[in-house]
Coordinates of C-alpha atoms in Angstrom, one line a residue:
Chain A
X1 CA 0.0 0.0 0.0
X2 CA 1.5 3.3 -1.0
X3 CA 0.8 6.2 1.2
X4 CA 1.4 9.0 -1.2
X5 CA -2.0 9.1 -2.8
X6 CA -4.0 8.7 0.4
X7 CA -3.0 11.5 2.7
X8 CA -4.5 14.9 3.3
X9 CA -2.6 17.8 1.6
X10 CA -2.9 20.1 4.5
X11 CA -2.9 19.7 8.3
X12 CA -3.7 22.0 11.1
X13 CA -1.9 21.7 14.3
X14 CA -3.2 23.1 17.6
X15 CA -0.3 23.8 19.9
X16 CA -1.4 22.9 23.4
X17 CA 1.9 23.6 25.0
X18 CA 0.9 26.8 26.9
X19 CA -2.0 25.1 28.5
X20 CA -1.9 21.3 28.5
X21 CA 1.9 21.4 28.5
X22 CA 2.6 23.9 31.2
X23 CA -0.3 22.7 33.3
X24 CA 1.6 19.5 33.9
X25 CA 4.9 21.3 34.7
X26 CA 5.7 21.6 38.4
X27 CA 7.7 24.8 38.1
X28 CA 5.6 27.9 38.1
X29 CA 5.8 29.9 34.9
X30 CA 5.1 33.6 35.0
X31 CA 2.4 35.1 32.7
X32 CA 5.1 37.0 30.8
X33 CA 6.8 33.8 29.7
X34 CA 3.5 32.2 28.7
X35 CA 2.6 35.4 26.7
X36 CA 6.0 35.3 25.0
X37 CA 5.6 31.6 24.2
X38 CA 2.2 32.3 22.5
X39 CA 3.8 35.1 20.6
X40 CA 6.7 32.9 19.3
X41 CA 4.3 30.1 18.4
X42 CA 2.2 32.3 16.3
X43 CA 5.3 33.8 14.7
X44 CA 6.3 30.3 13.8
X45 CA 3.1 29.9 12.0
X46 CA 0.7 28.1 14.4
X47 CA -2.9 28.9 13.5
X48 CA -4.4 27.7 16.7
X49 CA -3.1 27.8 20.3
X50 CA -4.6 26.4 23.5
X51 CA -3.7 29.3 25.7
X52 CA -4.9 28.6 29.2
X53 CA -7.5 27.1 31.5
X54 CA -10.1 29.0 33.5
X55 CA -10.1 26.6 36.4
X56 CA -9.9 27.1 40.2
X57 CA -6.4 28.3 41.1
X58 CA -6.8 26.1 44.2
X59 CA -6.7 23.1 42.0
X60 CA -4.3 24.3 39.3
X61 CA -2.1 27.1 40.5
X62 CA -0.2 27.1 37.2
X63 CA -3.3 28.5 35.5
X64 CA -4.2 31.1 38.1
X65 CA -3.0 33.8 35.6
X66 CA -5.5 32.7 32.9
X67 CA -7.1 36.2 32.5
X68 CA -3.7 38.0 32.6
X69 CA -2.3 35.7 29.9
X70 CA -5.3 36.1 27.6
X71 CA -5.2 39.9 28.1
X72 CA -1.5 40.0 27.4
X73 CA -1.3 38.2 24.1
X74 CA -1.1 40.1 20.9
X75 CA -3.7 38.6 18.6
X76 CA -2.9 37.9 15.0
X77 CA -5.5 37.7 12.4
X78 CA -6.1 34.2 11.3
X79 CA -5.0 32.7 14.6
X80 CA -7.5 31.1 17.0
X81 CA -7.1 31.1 20.7
X82 CA -8.8 28.4 22.8
X83 CA -9.2 28.0 26.5
X84 CA -10.4 25.3 28.9
X85 CA -13.6 26.0 30.8
X86 CA -14.5 23.2 33.1
X87 CA -17.6 24.9 34.5
X88 CA -20.0 27.9 34.1
X89 CA -17.9 30.0 36.5
X90 CA -14.8 29.3 34.4
X91 CA -16.7 30.0 31.3
X92 CA -17.9 33.4 32.5
X93 CA -14.4 34.4 33.5
X94 CA -13.2 33.2 30.1
X95 CA -15.9 35.0 28.2
X96 CA -14.5 38.4 29.3
X97 CA -11.2 37.5 27.6
X98 CA -12.8 36.8 24.2
X99 CA -11.6 33.3 23.4
X100 CA -12.3 31.9 19.9
X101 CA -13.0 28.5 21.2
X102 CA -13.6 26.7 24.5
X103 CA -12.6 23.2 25.3
X104 CA -14.5 20.7 27.5
X105 CA -13.2 17.3 28.6
X106 CA -14.8 13.9 29.1
X107 CA -13.1 10.7 29.9
X108 CA -13.9 7.4 28.1
X109 CA -13.2 5.5 31.3
X110 CA -15.7 5.3 34.1
X111 CA -13.0 4.5 36.6
X112 CA -11.0 7.6 35.5
X113 CA -14.1 9.8 35.7
X114 CA -15.1 8.5 39.1
X115 CA -11.6 8.9 40.6
X116 CA -10.9 12.3 39.0
X117 CA -14.2 14.2 39.2
X118 CA -16.2 11.8 41.4
X119 CA -19.1 11.2 38.9
X120 CA -20.0 9.0 36.0
X121 CA -19.0 9.8 32.4
X122 CA -22.6 10.7 31.5
X123 CA -23.0 13.0 34.6
X124 CA -19.7 14.7 33.8
X125 CA -20.8 15.5 30.3
X126 CA -24.3 16.6 31.3
X127 CA -22.7 19.2 33.6
X128 CA -21.1 20.8 30.6
X129 CA -24.5 21.4 29.0
X130 CA -25.0 25.0 30.4
X131 CA -21.4 25.8 29.5
X132 CA -21.8 24.7 25.9
X133 CA -25.2 26.5 25.7
X134 CA -23.7 29.7 27.0
X135 CA -20.7 29.4 24.6
X136 CA -22.8 28.8 21.6
X137 CA -25.2 31.7 22.6
X138 CA -22.1 33.9 22.6
X139 CA -20.9 32.6 19.2
X140 CA -18.0 30.7 20.6
X141 CA -17.0 27.4 19.0
X142 CA -17.0 24.4 21.3
X143 CA -14.4 21.6 21.1
X144 CA -14.6 18.5 23.2
X145 CA -11.7 16.3 24.1
X146 CA -12.3 12.6 24.9
X147 CA -9.5 11.7 27.3
X148 CA -8.3 8.1 28.0
X149 CA -9.8 7.2 24.5
X150 CA -7.5 4.2 24.1
X151 CA -6.3 3.3 27.6
X152 CA -6.8 4.3 31.2
X153 CA -4.4 4.1 34.1
X154 CA -7.1 2.3 36.2
X155 CA -9.1 0.3 33.7
X156 CA -6.4 -0.6 31.1
X157 CA -7.6 -0.9 27.6
X158 CA -10.7 1.1 26.6
X159 CA -13.3 -0.3 24.2
X160 CA -14.2 1.8 21.2
X161 CA -17.8 1.6 22.4
X162 CA -16.9 3.9 25.3
X163 CA -15.5 6.5 22.9
X164 CA -18.6 6.2 20.7
X165 CA -20.7 6.9 23.8
X166 CA -18.8 10.0 24.9
X167 CA -18.8 11.3 21.3
X168 CA -22.6 10.8 21.2
X169 CA -23.2 12.5 24.5
X170 CA -20.9 15.4 23.5
X171 CA -22.8 15.8 20.3
X172 CA -26.0 15.7 22.2
X173 CA -25.1 18.7 24.3
X174 CA -24.2 20.8 21.3
X175 CA -20.4 20.3 21.1
X176 CA -19.0 21.1 17.6
X177 CA -15.7 19.3 17.5
X178 CA -14.4 16.0 18.9
X179 CA -10.7 15.5 19.9
X180 CA -9.7 11.9 20.5
X181 CA -7.0 11.8 23.1
X182 CA -4.7 9.0 24.1
X183 CA -3.9 10.7 27.4
X184 CA -1.5 8.1 28.7
X185 CA 0.2 7.3 25.4
X186 CA -0.5 3.6 25.4
X187 CA -2.2 3.5 22.0
X188 CA -0.9 1.9 18.8
X189 CA -2.1 2.5 15.3
X190 CA -5.0 0.0 15.0
X191 CA -6.4 0.9 18.4
X192 CA -6.2 4.6 17.6
X193 CA -8.0 4.0 14.3
X194 CA -10.7 2.2 16.1
X195 CA -11.1 5.0 18.6
X196 CA -11.3 7.6 15.8
X197 CA -13.8 5.4 13.9
X198 CA -16.0 5.4 17.0
X199 CA -15.9 9.2 17.2
X200 CA -16.6 9.4 13.4
X201 CA -20.0 7.9 14.1
X202 CA -21.1 11.2 15.5
X203 CA -18.7 13.8 14.1
X204 CA -17.6 14.5 10.5
X205 CA -14.0 14.0 9.6
X206 CA -13.5 17.8 9.5
X207 CA -14.7 18.0 13.1
X208 CA -12.3 15.4 14.5
X209 CA -8.8 15.7 15.8
X210 CA -6.1 13.4 17.2
X211 CA -4.2 14.1 20.5
X212 CA -1.4 11.7 21.1
X213 CA 1.2 11.3 23.8
X214 CA 4.7 9.9 23.2
X215 CA 5.0 8.0 26.5
X216 CA 5.7 4.8 24.6
X217 CA 7.1 6.5 21.5
X218 CA 4.0 5.7 19.4
X219 CA 2.6 9.2 18.7
X220 CA 4.0 9.6 15.2
X221 CA 2.9 6.1 14.1
X222 CA -0.5 7.0 15.5
X223 CA -0.5 10.3 13.6
X224 CA 0.4 8.5 10.4
X225 CA -2.5 6.0 10.9
X226 CA -4.9 8.9 11.6
X227 CA -3.8 10.8 8.5
X228 CA -4.5 7.6 6.5
X229 CA -8.1 7.9 7.7
X230 CA -8.3 11.5 6.5
X231 CA -7.9 13.1 9.9
X232 CA -6.1 16.5 9.4
X233 CA -6.2 18.2 12.8
X234 CA -3.9 17.3 15.7
X235 CA -3.0 18.7 19.1
X236 CA 0.7 18.8 19.7
X237 CA 2.9 20.5 22.3
X238 CA 6.0 22.6 21.5
X239 CA 9.2 21.1 23.0
X240 CA 7.0 18.2 24.2
X241 CA 5.9 20.4 27.1
X242 CA 3.9 18.5 29.7
X243 CA 6.1 15.8 31.0
X244 CA 9.6 14.6 30.7
X245 CA 9.8 10.9 29.8
X246 CA 12.5 10.5 32.5
X247 CA 10.3 11.6 35.3
X248 CA 7.8 9.4 37.0
X249 CA 4.2 9.9 36.1
X250 CA 5.2 11.6 32.9
X251 CA 2.4 12.5 30.5
X252 CA 4.6 13.2 27.4
X253 CA 2.6 15.2 24.8
X254 CA 4.0 14.6 21.4
X255 CA 6.2 17.5 20.4
X256 CA 5.0 19.8 17.7
X257 CA 8.5 19.7 16.2
X258 CA 8.4 15.9 15.6
X259 CA 5.0 16.1 14.1
X260 CA 5.9 19.0 11.8
X261 CA 9.0 17.1 10.6
X262 CA 6.8 14.1 9.8
X263 CA 4.2 16.1 8.0
X264 CA 6.7 18.1 5.9
X265 CA 8.5 14.9 5.0
X266 CA 5.2 13.6 3.8
X267 CA 4.7 16.7 1.6
X268 CA 1.9 17.9 3.8
X269 CA 1.5 21.7 4.3
X270 CA 1.3 23.0 7.8
X271 CA 2.2 26.7 7.4
X272 CA 4.7 26.2 10.1
X273 CA 8.4 27.3 10.0
X274 CA 10.2 24.4 11.7
X275 CA 13.3 26.6 12.6
X276 CA 11.2 29.2 14.3
X277 CA 9.2 26.5 16.0
X278 CA 12.5 25.0 17.4
X279 CA 13.4 28.5 18.6
X280 CA 10.1 28.8 20.4
X281 CA 10.6 25.4 22.0
X282 CA 14.1 26.3 23.1
X283 CA 12.9 29.6 24.6
X284 CA 10.5 27.8 27.0
X285 CA 12.9 24.9 27.6
X286 CA 15.6 27.4 28.6
X287 CA 13.2 28.9 31.0
X288 CA 12.4 25.5 32.5
X289 CA 16.1 24.8 32.7
X290 CA 16.1 21.7 30.5
X291 CA 16.4 20.4 27.0
X292 CA 13.4 20.3 24.6
X293 CA 11.7 17.0 24.8
X294 CA 11.6 16.5 21.1
X295 CA 13.9 14.3 18.9
X296 CA 13.6 16.7 16.0
X297 CA 14.5 19.7 18.2
X298 CA 17.5 17.8 19.7
X299 CA 18.7 16.8 16.2
X300 CA 18.3 20.3 14.7
X301 CA 19.9 22.0 17.7
X302 CA 22.9 19.6 17.5
X303 CA 23.2 20.3 13.8
X304 CA 23.2 24.1 14.4
X305 CA 25.9 23.6 17.0
X306 CA 28.1 21.6 14.7
X307 CA 27.5 24.1 11.9
X308 CA 28.2 27.1 14.1
Chain B
X1 CA -7.9 3.2 5.2
X2 CA -8.0 0.7 8.0
X3 CA -4.7 -1.0 8.8
X4 CA -6.0 -4.1 10.4
X5 CA -6.4 -6.2 7.3
X6 CA -3.2 -5.1 5.5
X7 CA -0.4 -6.0 7.9
X8 CA 1.8 -9.1 8.2
X9 CA 0.8 -11.4 11.0
X10 CA 4.4 -12.1 12.1
X11 CA 7.6 -10.1 12.1
X12 CA 11.2 -11.0 12.6
X13 CA 13.5 -8.6 14.4
X14 CA 17.2 -8.8 14.1
X15 CA 18.8 -7.2 17.1
X16 CA 21.9 -5.3 15.9
X17 CA 22.7 -3.9 19.4
X18 CA 25.8 -6.0 20.1
X19 CA 27.4 -5.0 16.7
X20 CA 25.9 -1.9 15.2
X21 CA 24.9 -0.5 18.6
X22 CA 28.1 -1.1 20.6
X23 CA 30.3 -0.3 17.6
X24 CA 29.1 3.3 17.9
X25 CA 29.7 3.5 21.6
X26 CA 32.9 5.2 22.8
X27 CA 33.2 3.2 26.0
X28 CA 35.0 -0.1 25.5
X29 CA 32.8 -3.0 26.4
X30 CA 34.4 -6.3 27.5
X31 CA 33.7 -9.5 25.6
X32 CA 32.0 -11.0 28.7
X33 CA 29.4 -8.2 28.7
X34 CA 28.8 -8.6 25.0
X35 CA 28.4 -12.4 25.4
X36 CA 25.9 -11.9 28.3
X37 CA 24.0 -9.4 26.2
X38 CA 23.6 -11.9 23.4
X39 CA 22.5 -14.5 25.9
X40 CA 19.9 -12.2 27.4
X41 CA 18.6 -11.2 23.9
X42 CA 18.1 -14.8 22.9
X43 CA 16.4 -15.6 26.2
X44 CA 14.0 -12.7 25.5
X45 CA 13.1 -14.4 22.3
X46 CA 15.2 -12.8 19.6
X47 CA 15.7 -15.2 16.7
X48 CA 18.5 -13.3 15.0
X49 CA 21.4 -11.3 16.5
X50 CA 24.0 -9.3 14.7
X51 CA 26.9 -10.3 17.0
X52 CA 30.1 -8.6 15.9
X53 CA 32.2 -7.4 13.1
X54 CA 35.4 -8.9 11.7
X55 CA 37.1 -5.7 10.9
X56 CA 40.6 -4.3 11.6
X57 CA 41.0 -3.6 15.3
X58 CA 43.0 -0.5 14.2
X59 CA 39.8 1.0 12.7
X60 CA 37.2 -0.4 15.2
X61 CA 38.8 -1.2 18.5
X62 CA 35.4 -2.0 20.0
X63 CA 35.2 -5.1 17.7
X64 CA 38.7 -6.4 18.3
X65 CA 37.2 -9.2 20.4
X66 CA 35.0 -10.5 17.5
X67 CA 36.4 -14.1 17.6
X68 CA 36.3 -14.2 21.4
X69 CA 32.6 -13.1 21.5
X70 CA 31.6 -15.6 18.8
X71 CA 33.4 -18.4 20.7
X72 CA 31.8 -17.4 24.0
X73 CA 28.1 -17.3 23.1
X74 CA 26.0 -20.3 23.9
X75 CA 24.1 -21.0 20.7
X76 CA 20.4 -21.7 20.9
X77 CA 18.7 -23.8 18.2
X78 CA 16.5 -21.7 16.0
X79 CA 18.6 -18.5 16.6
X80 CA 20.8 -17.1 13.8
X81 CA 24.0 -15.3 14.5
X82 CA 25.3 -12.8 11.9
X83 CA 28.6 -10.9 11.6
X84 CA 30.0 -8.2 9.5
X85 CA 32.8 -9.1 7.1
X86 CA 34.1 -6.0 5.2
X87 CA 36.7 -8.0 3.3
X88 CA 38.1 -11.4 2.5
X89 CA 40.5 -11.3 5.5
X90 CA 37.6 -10.5 7.8
X91 CA 35.5 -13.2 6.2
X92 CA 38.3 -15.9 6.7
X93 CA 38.5 -14.9 10.4
X94 CA 34.7 -15.0 10.7
X95 CA 34.4 -18.4 8.9
X96 CA 36.3 -20.1 11.7
X97 CA 33.6 -18.9 14.2
X98 CA 30.8 -20.5 12.2
X99 CA 28.4 -17.5 11.6
X100 CA 25.0 -18.3 10.1
X101 CA 25.1 -15.1 8.0
X102 CA 27.5 -12.5 7.0
X103 CA 26.6 -8.8 6.3
X104 CA 28.1 -6.6 3.6
X105 CA 27.5 -2.9 3.3
X106 CA 27.1 -0.5 0.5
X107 CA 26.1 3.2 0.6
X108 CA 23.5 4.7 -1.7
X109 CA 25.5 7.9 -1.7
X110 CA 28.6 8.5 -3.9
X111 CA 29.8 11.2 -1.6
X112 CA 29.5 9.0 1.4
X113 CA 31.2 6.1 -0.3
X114 CA 34.1 8.4 -1.5
X115 CA 34.6 10.0 1.9
X116 CA 34.3 6.8 3.9
X117 CA 36.1 4.2 1.8
X118 CA 37.6 6.3 -0.9
X119 CA 36.0 4.6 -3.9
X120 CA 32.8 4.7 -5.9
X121 CA 29.6 2.8 -4.9
X122 CA 30.1 0.4 -7.8
X123 CA 33.7 -0.3 -6.8
X124 CA 32.8 -0.8 -3.2
X125 CA 30.3 -3.5 -4.1
X126 CA 32.6 -5.2 -6.6
X127 CA 35.1 -5.6 -3.8
X128 CA 32.6 -7.7 -2.0
X129 CA 32.4 -10.2 -4.8
X130 CA 35.0 -12.6 -3.5
X131 CA 33.6 -12.3 0.0
X132 CA 30.1 -13.2 -1.2
X133 CA 31.5 -16.1 -3.3
X134 CA 33.4 -17.5 -0.5
X135 CA 30.5 -17.2 1.9
X136 CA 28.1 -18.9 -0.5
X137 CA 30.6 -21.7 -1.2
X138 CA 30.6 -22.3 2.5
X139 CA 26.9 -22.4 2.7
X140 CA 26.7 -19.1 4.6
X141 CA 23.7 -16.8 3.9
X142 CA 24.7 -13.3 2.7
X143 CA 22.8 -10.2 3.7
X144 CA 23.5 -6.8 2.3
X145 CA 22.7 -3.5 3.9
X146 CA 22.2 -0.3 1.8
X147 CA 23.3 2.6 4.0
X148 CA 22.2 6.2 3.5
X149 CA 19.2 4.8 1.6
X150 CA 17.1 7.9 2.2
X151 CA 19.5 10.6 3.1
X152 CA 23.2 11.3 3.4
X153 CA 25.1 13.7 5.7
X154 CA 27.0 15.0 2.6
X155 CA 24.6 14.8 -0.3
X156 CA 21.3 15.4 1.5
X157 CA 18.3 13.6 0.1
X158 CA 19.0 10.4 -1.8
X159 CA 17.0 9.4 -4.9
X160 CA 15.4 6.0 -5.0
X161 CA 17.3 5.4 -8.3
X162 CA 20.5 5.2 -6.2
X163 CA 19.0 2.5 -4.0
X164 CA 17.8 0.6 -7.1
X165 CA 21.4 0.7 -8.4
X166 CA 22.9 -0.6 -5.2
X167 CA 20.3 -3.3 -4.9
X168 CA 21.0 -4.4 -8.5
X169 CA 24.7 -4.5 -7.9
X170 CA 24.3 -6.4 -4.7
X171 CA 22.0 -8.9 -6.4
X172 CA 24.6 -9.2 -9.2
X173 CA 27.4 -10.3 -6.9
X174 CA 25.1 -13.0 -5.3
X175 CA 23.8 -11.3 -2.2
X176 CA 20.6 -13.0 -0.9
X177 CA 19.0 -10.3 1.3
X178 CA 18.7 -6.6 1.0
X179 CA 18.4 -4.3 4.1
X180 CA 17.4 -0.8 3.4
X181 CA 19.0 1.5 6.0
X182 CA 18.1 5.1 6.9
X183 CA 21.5 5.5 8.5
X184 CA 21.0 9.1 9.6
X185 CA 17.3 8.8 10.5
X186 CA 16.1 11.6 8.3
X187 CA 13.5 9.5 6.5
X188 CA 9.8 9.9 6.6
X189 CA 7.2 7.3 5.6
X190 CA 6.7 8.1 1.8
X191 CA 10.5 8.5 1.3
X192 CA 11.1 5.2 3.0
X193 CA 8.4 3.4 1.0
X194 CA 10.1 4.7 -2.2
X195 CA 13.5 3.4 -1.1
X196 CA 11.9 0.0 -0.3
X197 CA 10.1 0.0 -3.6
X198 CA 13.5 0.5 -5.4
X199 CA 15.0 -2.4 -3.5
X200 CA 12.0 -4.5 -4.4
X201 CA 12.8 -4.3 -8.0
X202 CA 15.7 -6.7 -7.4
X203 CA 14.7 -8.6 -4.2
X204 CA 11.5 -10.4 -3.2
X205 CA 9.5 -9.0 -0.2
X206 CA 10.7 -11.9 1.9
X207 CA 14.4 -10.9 1.2
X208 CA 14.0 -7.3 2.3
X209 CA 14.3 -5.7 5.6
X210 CA 14.1 -2.2 7.1
X211 CA 16.7 -0.5 9.3
X212 CA 15.6 2.8 10.8
X213 CA 17.2 5.3 13.1
X214 CA 15.2 7.4 15.5
X215 CA 17.3 10.6 15.2
X216 CA 14.2 12.6 14.2
X217 CA 11.8 10.3 16.0
X218 CA 10.4 8.9 12.7
X219 CA 11.5 5.2 13.1
X220 CA 8.1 3.8 14.2
X221 CA 6.2 5.7 11.6
X222 CA 8.6 4.4 9.0
X223 CA 8.2 0.9 10.4
X224 CA 4.4 1.2 10.1
X225 CA 4.7 2.4 6.5
X226 CA 7.0 -0.6 5.7
X227 CA 4.6 -3.1 7.3
X228 CA 1.9 -1.7 5.1
X229 CA 4.0 -2.7 2.1
X230 CA 4.4 -6.3 3.5
X231 CA 7.9 -5.9 4.8
X232 CA 8.2 -8.2 7.8
X233 CA 11.9 -8.0 8.8
X234 CA 13.5 -5.2 10.7
X235 CA 16.8 -4.4 12.3
X236 CA 16.5 -2.9 15.8
X237 CA 18.8 -2.3 18.7
X238 CA 18.1 -3.1 22.3
X239 CA 18.0 -0.1 24.5
X240 CA 18.6 2.0 21.4
X241 CA 22.3 1.2 21.6
X242 CA 24.4 3.1 19.1
X243 CA 24.6 6.8 18.7
X244 CA 24.6 8.6 15.3
X245 CA 28.2 9.5 14.6
X246 CA 27.0 12.5 12.4
X247 CA 24.8 14.3 14.9
X248 CA 26.3 14.9 18.3
X249 CA 24.1 13.7 21.1
X250 CA 21.4 12.5 18.7
X251 CA 19.8 9.2 19.1
X252 CA 20.6 6.4 16.8
X253 CA 19.1 3.0 16.1
X254 CA 15.5 2.6 16.9
X255 CA 15.2 0.6 20.1
X256 CA 13.9 -3.0 19.9
X257 CA 11.6 -2.3 22.8
X258 CA 9.7 0.5 21.0
X259 CA 9.3 -1.6 17.9
X260 CA 8.1 -4.7 19.9
X261 CA 5.5 -2.5 21.7
X262 CA 4.3 -1.2 18.3
X263 CA 4.1 -4.7 16.8
X264 CA 2.4 -6.3 19.7
X265 CA -0.1 -3.4 19.8
X266 CA -0.9 -4.1 16.2
X267 CA -1.5 -7.8 17.0
X268 CA 1.7 -8.9 15.2
X269 CA 3.6 -11.8 16.6
X270 CA 7.3 -11.4 17.3
X271 CA 8.1 -14.3 19.7
X272 CA 9.7 -11.7 22.0
X273 CA 9.0 -11.3 25.7
X274 CA 9.0 -7.5 26.2
X275 CA 9.7 -7.6 29.9
X276 CA 12.8 -9.8 29.4
X277 CA 13.9 -7.6 26.5
X278 CA 13.6 -4.5 28.8
X279 CA 15.8 -6.4 31.3
X280 CA 18.4 -7.1 28.6
X281 CA 18.4 -3.5 27.7
X282 CA 18.8 -2.4 31.3
X283 CA 21.7 -4.8 31.8
X284 CA 23.8 -3.3 29.0
X285 CA 22.6 0.3 29.9
X286 CA 23.7 -0.2 33.5
X287 CA 27.1 -1.3 32.2
X288 CA 27.3 1.8 30.1
X289 CA 26.2 3.9 33.0
X290 CA 23.2 5.4 31.5
X291 CA 19.4 5.0 30.9
X292 CA 18.1 2.9 28.1
X293 CA 17.4 5.1 25.0
X294 CA 13.9 3.7 24.5
X295 CA 10.6 5.4 25.4
X296 CA 9.0 2.0 26.1
X297 CA 11.8 0.9 28.3
X298 CA 11.6 4.2 30.2
X299 CA 7.9 4.0 30.6
X300 CA 7.9 0.3 31.7
X301 CA 10.8 0.8 34.1
X302 CA 9.0 3.8 35.7
X303 CA 5.9 1.7 36.0
X304 CA 7.8 -1.1 37.7
X305 CA 9.3 1.4 40.1
X306 CA 5.9 2.8 41.0
X307 CA 4.5 -0.7 41.4
X308 CA 7.4 -1.8 43.5

């Protein structure tokens, strides 16, 4: 089977580094650094950025500056800025900052849902109904993300039927987009295709995205398998922000750099300048006092060093 | 496009860690450690191991103990042991140690061939003719490996026509197997498929293997693309042994652990016990005083630590 005729010609990446990435970093990052990171990402050509989360600072201190960050970014035409809004209070705070999109989360694992938010999957999604209604009434696009869509740290493997159910419930409350997230990075290509197939029962291919973690190094293989289904939107995290593979309990978002290299190698347009992206990743990695968690960034930075 | 119906049901991995891996490690590894590594690899279920190289110790001091290592391993029925023999002198030394296979190398890049061995591609392959003849006269199977099959550190991208030429010349001197090696890890799936297609003009699918490096994190995506063409043999390196000599600090050979995780996740049989493989990788990594260069090994070792 030759790939060249079957892949999408363009792909849109959503950089989730400033939110999903930094939220999982222990070290507190000042608003000014987050704002500069967003700036560098859009200068590198990212057309959508998950900026922050309007969540209780008691639970997530790293996101306590959500409003400050949203107010501080210089918006570029053609770039979309999304934020997480776990409840109506969060949504109201977010609304004042004029996000283009909000994101709501539901797990495909009952055990995960119970342990994390102390309610069933169905209840957790029903709670988003007023948030989704308020967003849509305000003309704000609503994305959902299905976490643990392939595996769960408590339940193990997740059946595609669970993903289908979450997608159906999300569609039912008025959500417009469905992200399929392998939150713990255990997925391999066929399992990921099955999870995406399940979501496709309720969302069109243009309203689906993949969100992969590189914990087991499978994220690019999973991306390739998704592309072969026609999926053309992916969440990625600059410098692999959101967990170092050498730290216990690492989450390991796939790095934007690695995905861009794959896509460009496949002849797929992203609008992203890989060199500037590597710079953006180096900027935030320098702040965190470590190397970018990206093989492409590592290889290109080594190459620059040898050349220089 | 769904993958599940198109993939091979079984895959054979050749662990090249003891040779290709250790050869690129600066630290000298004693024969006893190499022998123990081979032992652990076969206990983990590897059915073919690239053990050593019969090359001048002046050029490659790490392989000076080739005969000692071959004499020291305890052979298991059903396991094949291969060695590199760059010339007739090397082959004669190897012959006394009874290898099942020998490996000869040719680059798909003229610049690489000139800079490394000071002759053209065609000349370099012609020089192997007496080696291949001697091997076949002794009933020893001959593999070839085409290095720089996708990219070259001096020439950049390599056209599939170069790979086709090397495969044709290798076939012409009586080689039985063709490995397609992305030596510097720059390949992406379509480019890799084109290189494999070129080799397939002269070798049957059962006589082809893929050899990928993870320098840019693309090895598993390239493996998936190869599987989709029906390729079912791959070189991998336990614990990701072997750096890339052309990119400082960059990672080299794809780790056997990461590939096994991918294959098992796809429902493909390998005969390999992943836990024992991780142990083998940890053994040699401990000796080298570092962590295994494998995301799967890292994730599984972290998991064991949390569980313990």
